[in-house]
Amino acid sequence: MASNTLGCSVCHQAALVGCMNDKQYFCQSHLDAHNMFSCNQSHKLIEIMQKPENPHNCVHVLDQGIYCMKHGVLCCENCKATMHSQCNCEINVGDLLKEKPEVIRTCFKQQDILKTQAKAATNGYKALENQFKTWEMTLQESMNHLKQLVGELEQKIDSKILKEKDIITKNAKTLKMLQQQLGEGIQGLEIAHELKEDQPKLDVVKALLKAKGHLKKSAEQLKTCIVNPYTHCLQEEHKFEAQHYVDGTFQKLAQSVEKVRKDYEEIMKYHLQNSQSHNDHDSMPLPICCTDLETTEDKRPVQDETTRKEEITETGQNRSQQTIPRIRKQSSNLDVSHLQRMFSENYESMMSQNERDQYQSIPTLTQCCMKVRTEEDKHVSAITGLSAIENNAYLVMADYQNSTLKLFATCGNLECEIRCEEIPRDLAKIDDSTILVNFPMAKKVRILKIQFEKNTGKKQMVFDEQIIQTHAKCCGIAYFNEKIYIATQLPHQVLIMNLYGKLLYTIEGKELFDRATYIAINPETGVIYISDPSKKSIIGIDDKGTKVFQYAVDAPHGLTYAGNNKLLVADWTSGIHLVDLSNAAGSHVGDLKLKDCLCPQKIVYDLSNKKLFVTQWDCSVVRTICLGNF
């Protein structure tokens, strides 16, 4: 084994220090001689740590250029062969030191990122804490009001029971007395049987006088008696109601319960939408990024995890630079502004008058609501696809929650219903007898035929044998100029096909949109509009895949062309907006202010008749609205 003791370069005695400039080792005496020269005063000296007890410790400090990861020591080339011959994990110190500036820079950069995340987490916690306090206060006030009304109602009901007993007791006594009086009157009038023709005149006169007395008495009794005791009871109840107003308490209680329900729904929608913003599962018709990354048949590329993370980072940075003209600002870490804009007294009280009147209202002529939940439905309907046929006489609907296709007459009669093995999502009308239906998870589109059945006198729906494969999760579908437009996820793209399923061309959307929801075509310009809840925007692209339009919306879903270069957009958080498409950024023209229209999902506009059809998520109602000029 080589000695761990270094010798003086002059006398070969044990060295104490090494000179980095001269590359020499010195003992104490020759060190003093070395330091006597003024030119050597600036030389860098290194104290030699003698550790003979460690067999892997190299004492050649000036020549140490290797780091042994196994023993955690520095070593020179000579000692490596003897001390670390069995070690296969060494690092070149020189190369590592070259990375020092980059490592330091990266550490500071990562530290800034962590500080930003920590600040975001702190702000998110504060926002959530404040939100919780608001909810707690709101619900507590509502519950206190409920308890007060329940106590008041209990007191009034108790009074009502006592009053009812009193009324019944009094009426029973009155009726008993009346029964006795009427019995006496009836008995008195029995004298009529005594009046006979062969009686003496004196007896007849006496009997007649007696009978007239009984008639007068019975007439007085009839004037004072209760003819209808139930009417009397009803009058007493009206007096009690006027005094205690029990019905008013019932109404207040119902309003209070409805307010609690809406407050609770607001909390649930907040958590639901925030969970969807960070969830990759397709539990709702929102086209959320799915975890299904299986290879498609046409071998379309799928992003790897690194690329996805980089895109998420870039997307987040781009969003932070955008100025979104919404009233509630978006929190990048918690999405606190995702509270549903509910058109209720409780919600509108939190909005300023200027905010509500910021945009003009779209004129509405008439409005009617049609219930579309059938007896066989196990869940509340969620109509995510809708098409109007035969001059709006019939509506074809895709019920996402119940996995059904429904055909309703606009009068409310169910014509036909089909249970589907896969979940249908969106519809596109080809003509009055042909509808396109997309099935996102099955990655296919089917053609639905509508026929008249003579035997039943009703319309029937049947699927055509043709199946159009999309090889991707198809979310939005539209039909224009004998072409099918399909917005897909994983990969993100727009497929343009003919009616035979032949792919004409593909528009790559990886850089354009993250989560395609619905799609609409401008028939005047051919621009394709896509709603993207992830980017919180309506994206417009031409047939070459160039982005020509982007309009900011909090939670965009259904959209439909409204004529005059305008677009109607369904926003889950704030209702239905009218957007002018004249410029690339779009401009907000007006709002369709509908009462209790929460989470509008699919909208279809009949340009010729100016009728708008609106569906809502988790609501078994379809609205038909006749609009005025706008």
XYZ file of C-alpha atoms in Angstrom:
630
model
C 0.000 0.000 0.000
C 1.310 3.469 -0.780
C 2.094 5.784 2.095
C -0.456 8.427 2.961
C 2.324 10.818 4.145
C 3.591 13.435 1.694
C 7.259 14.368 1.783
C 8.824 17.780 1.477
C 9.913 18.426 -2.099
C 13.344 19.619 -0.798
C 14.276 17.366 2.139
C 11.629 14.616 1.836
C 10.553 15.046 5.455
C 6.864 15.112 6.356
C 5.263 18.037 4.537
C 2.883 20.439 6.283
C 1.648 22.609 3.403
C 1.487 22.586 -0.362
C 2.031 25.578 -2.674
C -0.560 25.722 -5.419
C 1.578 28.075 -7.517
C 4.857 26.124 -7.356
C 3.236 22.691 -7.179
C 5.637 21.851 -4.307
C 5.260 20.484 -0.747
C 7.222 22.015 2.179
C 8.086 21.100 5.722
C 8.126 23.799 8.397
C 11.766 24.859 7.840
C 11.567 25.021 4.061
C 8.199 26.750 4.326
C 9.905 29.564 6.233
C 12.568 29.722 3.544
C 9.864 29.814 0.866
C 8.095 32.695 2.550
C 11.267 34.788 2.870
C 11.041 35.759 -0.803
C 8.635 38.626 -1.429
C 7.550 37.138 -4.746
C 6.177 34.127 -2.891
C 4.077 36.117 -0.454
C 0.990 35.965 -2.700
C 1.235 32.218 -3.345
C -1.755 30.128 -2.306
C -0.864 27.615 0.387
C -2.985 24.609 1.350
C -2.649 22.892 4.679
C -2.186 19.155 4.233
C -4.571 17.146 6.410
C -2.821 13.938 7.272
C -5.382 11.150 7.826
C -3.401 7.950 7.796
C -6.251 6.161 9.582
C -8.476 6.383 6.445
C -7.147 3.968 3.796
C -9.164 5.712 1.071
C -8.059 9.254 1.876
C -5.737 10.840 -0.674
C -3.340 13.422 0.719
C -2.133 14.697 -2.643
C -4.260 17.815 -2.341
C -2.797 19.593 -5.313
C -3.482 16.724 -7.686
C -6.956 15.711 -6.512
C -9.204 15.752 -9.592
C -11.520 12.822 -8.967
C -14.419 12.445 -6.515
C -15.301 8.921 -5.362
C -19.053 8.732 -4.779
C -18.714 5.433 -2.938
C -16.386 6.767 -0.199
C -17.209 10.470 -0.481
C -13.578 11.613 -0.799
C -11.381 13.391 -3.342
C -8.602 11.457 -5.006
C -5.746 11.889 -7.487
C -4.966 9.651 -10.441
C -2.116 7.856 -8.630
C -4.154 7.023 -5.534
C -7.141 6.003 -7.617
C -5.285 2.921 -8.856
C -4.370 1.788 -5.350
C -7.153 3.090 -3.088
C -10.225 3.064 -5.374
C -9.481 0.375 -7.911
C -12.754 -1.366 -7.083
C -14.851 1.819 -7.197
C -16.786 2.393 -10.401
C -18.537 5.587 -9.376
C -16.164 8.490 -9.698
C -16.818 12.003 -11.003
C -14.407 14.355 -12.731
C -14.079 17.328 -10.398
C -13.057 19.720 -13.156
C -16.123 18.992 -15.243
C -18.342 19.278 -12.193
C -16.902 22.645 -11.204
C -17.655 23.944 -14.689
C -21.343 23.331 -13.982
C -21.237 25.415 -10.809
C -22.572 28.699 -12.368
C -25.406 26.872 -14.150
C -26.339 24.942 -11.004
C -26.401 28.152 -8.966
C -28.522 29.900 -11.616
C -30.926 26.957 -11.788
C -31.217 26.865 -7.996
C -32.148 30.533 -7.864
C -34.622 30.067 -10.733
C -36.208 27.045 -9.088
C -36.300 28.916 -5.797
C -38.221 31.758 -7.469
C -40.670 29.238 -8.935
C -41.182 27.622 -5.531
C -41.667 31.041 -3.935
C -44.274 31.864 -6.580
C -46.042 28.573 -5.948
C -45.867 29.122 -2.200
C -47.347 32.594 -2.620
C -50.049 31.193 -4.890
C -50.801 28.482 -2.337
C -51.010 31.102 0.411
C -53.325 33.281 -1.668
C -55.371 30.235 -2.591
C -55.690 29.226 1.036
C -56.743 32.747 2.005
C -59.238 32.890 -0.856
C -60.656 29.501 0.069
C -60.783 30.475 3.739
C -62.606 33.713 2.899
C -64.955 31.816 0.599
C -65.652 29.283 3.315
C -66.380 32.048 5.818
C -68.779 33.644 3.331
C -70.542 30.344 2.726
C -70.632 29.558 6.431
C -72.130 32.959 7.213
C -74.658 32.708 4.371
C -75.788 29.210 5.267
C -75.848 30.003 8.980
C -78.040 33.049 8.374
C -80.314 30.975 6.156
C -80.544 28.209 8.749
C -81.273 30.701 11.532
C -84.018 32.200 9.382
C -85.355 28.712 8.707
C -85.381 27.870 12.411
C -87.168 31.136 13.164
C -89.805 30.435 10.522
C -90.205 26.829 11.661
C -90.687 28.001 15.259
C -93.167 30.622 14.121
C -94.995 28.045 12.029
C -95.119 25.564 14.909
C -96.614 28.230 17.150
C -99.217 29.149 14.535
C -100.068 25.513 13.847
C -100.548 24.928 17.583
C -102.812 27.977 17.709
C -104.588 26.675 14.634
C -105.223 23.309 16.291
C -106.588 24.982 19.432
C -108.703 27.325 17.336
C -110.023 24.407 15.297
C -110.950 22.519 18.459
C -112.748 25.592 19.769
C -114.619 26.059 16.480
C -115.633 22.409 16.353
C -116.740 22.423 20.016
C -118.818 25.575 19.591
C -120.338 24.336 16.365
C -121.134 20.996 17.981
C -122.974 22.744 20.828
C -124.761 25.016 18.384
C -125.759 22.117 16.184
C -126.976 20.156 19.217
C -129.112 23.092 20.383
C -130.345 23.567 16.843
C -131.214 19.895 16.642
C -133.214 20.186 19.869
C -135.015 23.353 18.725
C -135.787 21.915 15.329
C -137.071 18.767 16.998
C -139.411 20.864 19.119
C -140.494 22.797 16.026
C -141.135 19.607 14.121
C -143.103 18.216 17.023
C -145.097 21.467 17.301
C -145.956 21.377 13.629
C -147.371 17.886 14.051
C -150.618 19.726 14.919
C -151.279 19.870 11.209
C -152.282 16.231 11.440
C -154.972 17.177 13.923
C -156.753 19.468 11.475
C -159.530 17.368 10.022
C -162.618 18.386 8.098
C -165.098 16.709 10.411
C -163.783 18.405 13.551
C -165.814 20.984 15.409
C -165.220 24.539 14.356
C -163.946 25.541 17.838
C -161.318 22.798 17.836
C -160.224 23.792 14.337
C -159.842 27.449 15.328
C -157.788 26.549 18.374
C -155.610 24.176 16.349
C -155.043 26.792 13.639
C -154.026 29.443 16.166
C -151.661 26.971 17.781
C -150.223 25.988 14.397
C -149.668 29.639 13.420
C -147.793 30.145 16.696
C -145.519 27.199 15.939
C -144.954 28.456 12.362
C -143.919 31.887 13.629
C -141.569 30.337 16.159
C -140.005 27.988 13.601
C -139.567 30.884 11.142
C -137.601 32.802 13.779
C -135.516 29.690 14.433
C -134.704 29.350 10.735
C -133.504 32.961 10.619
C -131.053 32.494 13.499
C -129.864 28.926 12.915
C -126.671 27.980 11.031
C -127.868 26.816 7.659
C -124.429 25.472 6.574
C -122.057 24.736 9.482
C -119.146 24.145 7.097
C -119.491 27.661 5.700
C -119.433 28.936 9.253
C -116.219 26.967 9.942
C -114.669 28.353 6.772
C -115.515 31.895 7.834
C -113.881 31.276 11.199
C -110.774 29.917 9.466
C -110.602 32.999 7.245
C -110.717 35.159 10.360
C -107.919 33.104 11.906
C -105.825 33.313 8.717
C -106.326 37.076 8.525
C -105.110 37.364 12.101
C -102.164 34.934 11.999
C -101.330 34.688 8.237
C -100.224 31.060 8.283
C -100.094 30.910 4.474
C -97.637 33.804 4.496
C -95.355 31.887 6.833
C -95.571 28.870 4.521
C -94.541 31.068 1.596
C -91.648 32.570 3.524
C -90.547 29.104 4.573
C -90.646 27.884 0.967
C -88.636 30.910 -0.180
C -86.105 30.373 2.581
C -85.731 26.691 1.700
C -85.259 27.640 -1.958
C -82.582 30.150 -0.974
C -80.734 27.509 1.057
C -80.974 25.130 -1.886
C -79.510 27.715 -4.269
C -76.738 28.588 -1.809
C -75.933 24.913 -1.498
C -75.980 24.463 -5.288
C -73.592 27.392 -5.624
C -71.129 25.679 -3.295
C -71.505 22.365 -5.107
C -71.011 23.958 -8.524
C -67.913 25.754 -7.236
C -66.288 22.517 -6.079
C -67.527 20.621 -9.105
C -66.091 23.056 -11.613
C -62.794 23.406 -9.755
C -62.452 19.634 -9.576
C -63.091 19.441 -13.301
C -60.457 22.071 -13.967
C -57.829 19.749 -12.477
C -59.373 16.373 -13.231
C -58.632 14.194 -16.246
C -61.781 12.071 -16.039
C -64.806 12.454 -18.287
C -67.506 12.275 -15.661
C -69.410 15.162 -17.262
C -69.961 16.261 -20.840
C -67.268 18.866 -20.469
C -64.544 17.721 -22.876
C -62.034 17.253 -20.110
C -58.594 15.938 -21.033
C -58.979 12.183 -20.821
C -56.398 9.798 -19.451
C -57.059 7.446 -22.341
C -53.762 7.710 -24.233
C -54.047 4.507 -26.202
C -52.493 4.467 -29.663
C -54.977 5.215 -32.427
C -55.262 3.149 -35.561
C -53.817 5.826 -37.789
C -50.845 6.270 -35.407
C -51.482 9.903 -34.643
C -48.807 11.263 -32.275
C -49.598 11.647 -28.591
C -47.777 14.164 -26.415
C -45.366 12.800 -23.881
C -45.478 13.942 -20.268
C -42.548 16.374 -20.599
C -44.060 18.149 -23.589
C -47.413 18.288 -21.822
C -45.885 19.898 -18.724
C -44.053 22.471 -20.870
C -47.283 23.329 -22.678
C -49.154 23.656 -19.412
C -46.469 26.041 -18.126
C -46.533 28.100 -21.320
C -50.322 28.168 -21.327
C -50.372 29.380 -17.736
C -47.883 32.135 -18.563
C -49.881 33.217 -21.607
C -53.094 33.357 -19.589
C -51.485 35.532 -16.973
C -50.592 38.056 -19.697
C -54.078 38.197 -21.197
C -56.566 40.851 -20.181
C -59.918 39.128 -19.874
C -62.825 41.598 -19.713
C -64.736 39.757 -17.024
C -65.976 41.188 -13.759
C -64.459 38.587 -11.491
C -60.712 38.066 -12.033
C -59.328 34.574 -12.355
C -57.043 33.193 -9.657
C -54.288 31.154 -11.292
C -53.975 28.785 -8.396
C -57.520 28.205 -7.157
C -59.989 29.356 -9.856
C -61.993 31.160 -7.182
C -63.959 33.037 -9.839
C -65.533 29.789 -11.047
C -68.603 30.433 -8.838
C -71.717 29.943 -10.895
C -73.464 33.135 -11.935
C -76.923 32.243 -10.675
C -79.807 34.459 -11.710
C -81.344 34.500 -8.268
C -81.977 37.203 -5.685
C -79.197 35.857 -3.492
C -76.607 36.091 -6.260
C -77.739 39.314 -7.860
C -77.573 41.050 -4.497
C -73.815 40.564 -4.612
C -73.527 42.281 -7.998
C -73.507 46.019 -8.473
C -76.172 47.702 -10.573
C -73.544 48.967 -13.003
C -72.279 45.432 -13.460
C -75.728 44.077 -14.284
C -76.461 46.901 -16.721
C -73.065 46.862 -18.405
C -74.431 45.222 -21.549
C -77.832 45.635 -23.133
C -80.321 42.825 -22.948
C -81.194 40.833 -26.073
C -84.925 41.449 -26.699
C -87.118 38.439 -25.910
C -90.654 38.165 -27.299
C -91.895 34.854 -25.896
C -90.439 31.979 -23.933
C -91.685 28.522 -23.017
C -90.142 25.588 -21.173
C -90.642 21.925 -22.049
C -89.886 19.075 -19.648
C -88.006 16.278 -21.384
C -87.452 13.735 -18.622
C -89.257 10.485 -19.397
C -90.564 7.759 -17.098
C -87.695 5.445 -18.007
C -84.980 7.992 -17.177
C -83.030 7.058 -14.060
C -81.322 10.440 -13.738
C -82.103 14.077 -14.284
C -81.630 14.810 -17.964
C -78.574 16.580 -19.309
C -79.346 17.511 -22.911
C -75.930 18.045 -24.503
C -77.047 17.809 -28.129
C -80.120 19.212 -29.876
C -81.451 19.674 -33.423
C -84.726 21.219 -34.594
C -86.412 19.668 -37.635
C -89.476 20.293 -39.813
C -89.677 24.012 -39.162
C -89.137 23.520 -35.418
C -92.078 21.130 -35.109
C -89.842 18.438 -33.602
C -86.702 18.429 -31.458
C -84.099 15.661 -31.509
C -82.093 15.510 -28.267
C -79.039 13.691 -26.929
C -79.369 12.989 -23.191
C -75.844 12.512 -21.828
C -76.920 11.501 -18.314
C -79.357 8.778 -19.377
C -77.488 7.729 -22.547
C -80.576 8.190 -24.712
C -81.723 9.897 -27.896
C -85.156 11.520 -27.669
C -87.568 12.884 -30.239
C -90.109 15.358 -28.879
C -92.797 17.333 -30.606
C -92.538 20.963 -29.564
C -95.954 20.636 -27.925
C -94.249 18.369 -25.359
C -95.286 14.925 -26.622
C -92.616 12.240 -26.695
C -92.546 10.665 -30.150
C -89.650 8.227 -29.799
C -86.759 7.330 -27.489
C -83.659 5.186 -28.122
C -81.422 3.733 -25.409
C -77.798 3.759 -26.601
C -74.997 1.426 -25.548
C -72.507 4.290 -25.777
C -73.053 7.802 -24.438
C -74.184 10.314 -27.105
C -73.043 13.900 -26.814
C -73.682 16.277 -29.708
C -75.943 16.393 -32.770
C -75.654 18.005 -36.188
C -78.541 18.339 -38.630
C -78.079 17.316 -42.266
C -81.755 17.623 -43.221
C -85.159 17.070 -41.604
C -84.772 13.297 -41.776
C -81.040 12.852 -41.150
C -79.087 13.732 -37.997
C -75.423 13.127 -37.126
C -74.763 11.790 -33.603
C -71.273 11.635 -32.081
C -70.207 9.203 -29.350
C -67.032 10.600 -27.704
C -65.829 7.596 -25.722
C -66.639 5.185 -28.568
C -64.744 7.507 -30.957
C -67.345 7.305 -33.682
C -70.182 9.158 -35.415
C -73.453 7.540 -36.480
C -76.213 8.666 -38.823
C -79.729 8.825 -37.351
C -82.706 8.501 -39.685
C -86.132 9.916 -38.757
C -89.146 8.249 -40.340
C -92.918 8.406 -40.011
C -94.512 5.200 -38.727
C -97.989 4.752 -40.202
C -99.093 2.164 -37.648
C -98.429 4.380 -34.635
C -98.883 7.734 -36.339
C -95.639 8.940 -34.766
C -92.101 9.718 -35.819
C -89.520 6.971 -35.294
C -85.722 7.073 -35.097
C -83.437 4.364 -36.487
C -79.660 4.225 -36.914
C -78.147 3.849 -40.343
C -75.733 0.943 -40.720
C -72.882 3.285 -41.617
C -70.431 4.111 -38.805
C -67.869 6.901 -39.162
C -64.721 6.210 -37.123
C -62.923 9.268 -35.722
C -60.075 7.415 -33.912
C -60.213 10.164 -31.274
C -62.550 11.478 -28.607
C -65.051 13.436 -30.726
C -66.727 16.191 -28.717
C -68.277 18.823 -30.967
C -69.825 18.152 -34.373
C -71.214 20.399 -37.123
C -72.400 19.993 -40.715
C -71.894 22.590 -43.449
C -71.647 22.540 -47.223
C -71.856 18.720 -47.417
C -68.947 18.310 -45.006
C -68.784 17.014 -41.436
C -66.679 19.045 -38.990
C -65.574 17.185 -35.858
C -63.561 18.682 -32.979
C -61.595 15.972 -31.159
C -59.346 15.502 -28.158
C -56.270 13.328 -27.818
C -55.113 14.291 -30.332
C -56.441 17.865 -30.470
C -57.622 18.467 -34.004
C -60.512 19.265 -36.321
C -61.462 16.491 -38.726
C -63.250 17.415 -41.949
C -64.966 14.454 -43.629
C -67.560 13.725 -46.247
C -70.794 11.871 -45.508
C -69.168 8.554 -46.357
C -66.590 8.953 -43.586
C -63.691 9.760 -45.900
C -61.200 12.107 -44.243
C -60.751 15.127 -46.502
C -58.204 16.948 -44.370
C -57.150 17.468 -40.767
C -56.487 20.714 -38.921
C -53.993 20.191 -36.117
C -55.139 21.975 -32.970
C -52.372 21.176 -30.491
C -51.226 24.802 -30.485
C -54.719 26.238 -30.926
C -56.997 24.674 -28.296
C -56.734 22.401 -25.251
C -60.273 21.110 -24.738
C -62.707 21.357 -27.614
C -66.310 21.386 -26.400
C -68.648 22.528 -29.181
C -68.083 23.646 -32.763
C -69.949 26.014 -35.090
C -69.396 27.215 -38.656
C -69.871 30.737 -39.978
C -71.684 30.098 -43.293
C -70.679 33.518 -44.624
C -66.919 33.222 -44.075
C -66.363 29.505 -43.469
C -64.536 30.223 -40.197
C -64.672 27.365 -37.678
C -65.457 28.428 -34.099
C -64.580 26.146 -31.172
C -65.442 26.634 -27.493
C -62.523 25.779 -25.197
C -63.158 25.839 -21.402
C -59.451 25.230 -20.698
C -58.316 28.336 -22.544
C -61.521 30.111 -21.446
C -62.001 31.274 -25.010
C -63.885 30.914 -28.247
C -61.254 30.091 -30.875
C -61.838 30.847 -34.566
C -59.725 29.132 -37.239
C -59.870 29.075 -41.028
C -59.748 25.957 -43.183
C -55.937 26.153 -43.235
C -55.678 25.956 -39.447
C -54.730 29.601 -38.905
C -56.182 31.243 -35.812
C -58.185 34.271 -36.923
C -60.328 34.893 -33.832
C -60.182 34.551 -30.042
C -62.775 35.833 -27.585
C -62.448 35.420 -23.808
C -65.288 33.600 -21.993
C -65.168 32.200 -18.459
C -66.705 28.778 -19.168
C -67.764 28.487 -22.831
C -69.951 25.603 -23.970
C -72.600 25.691 -26.696
C -72.343 28.209 -29.520
C -74.404 28.949 -32.618
C -74.239 31.399 -35.503
C -76.850 34.158 -35.119
C -76.535 35.946 -38.473
C -75.138 39.412 -39.265
C -71.649 38.192 -38.358
C -72.656 37.518 -34.757
C -72.317 34.486 -32.508
C -74.419 33.363 -29.537
C -72.286 31.769 -26.807
C -73.455 29.768 -23.764
C -71.340 30.566 -20.714
C -71.785 28.275 -17.700
C -70.975 31.100 -15.297
C -72.922 34.044 -16.688
C -75.586 32.938 -19.147
C -75.817 33.540 -22.899
C -73.845 36.289 -24.666
C -74.075 37.824 -28.122
C -70.626 38.378 -29.653
C -69.746 40.475 -32.692
C -67.270 38.676 -34.980
C -66.183 41.755 -36.940
C -62.733 41.948 -35.350
C -60.235 39.279 -34.345
C -60.777 39.839 -30.604
C -64.568 39.928 -30.779
C -66.792 42.367 -28.928
C -69.570 41.805 -26.397
C -72.846 43.053 -27.880
C -75.435 41.952 -25.336
C -76.737 39.331 -22.927
C -79.793 37.106 -22.973
C -81.019 37.543 -19.417
C -82.920 34.387 -18.486
C -84.223 33.742 -14.987
C -82.873 30.619 -13.276
C -80.971 29.524 -16.380
C -78.018 27.823 -14.697
C -75.211 26.215 -16.695
C -76.573 26.648 -20.248
C -75.207 23.733 -22.263
C -76.328 23.415 -25.897
C -77.881 26.273 -27.885
C -79.407 26.144 -31.371
C -80.658 29.220 -33.256
C -83.153 29.142 -36.127
C -82.174 32.190 -38.143
C -85.312 32.292 -40.299
C -87.807 32.089 -37.416
C -85.582 33.832 -34.834
C -86.060 31.005 -32.359
C -83.403 30.018 -29.866
C -83.389 26.619 -28.167
C -81.458 26.373 -24.889
C -80.618 23.331 -22.773
C -79.048 23.241 -19.318
C -76.701 20.784 -17.696
C -78.418 18.615 -15.082
C -81.834 20.082 -15.872
C -84.691 18.256 -17.597
C -85.949 21.371 -19.366
C -85.517 22.712 -22.905
C -86.323 26.389 -23.436
C -87.768 27.770 -26.662
C -87.229 31.526 -26.915
C -88.475 33.846 -29.640
C -85.995 36.698 -29.956
C -86.580 40.198 -31.225
C -84.287 42.165 -33.490
C -80.700 42.524 -32.333
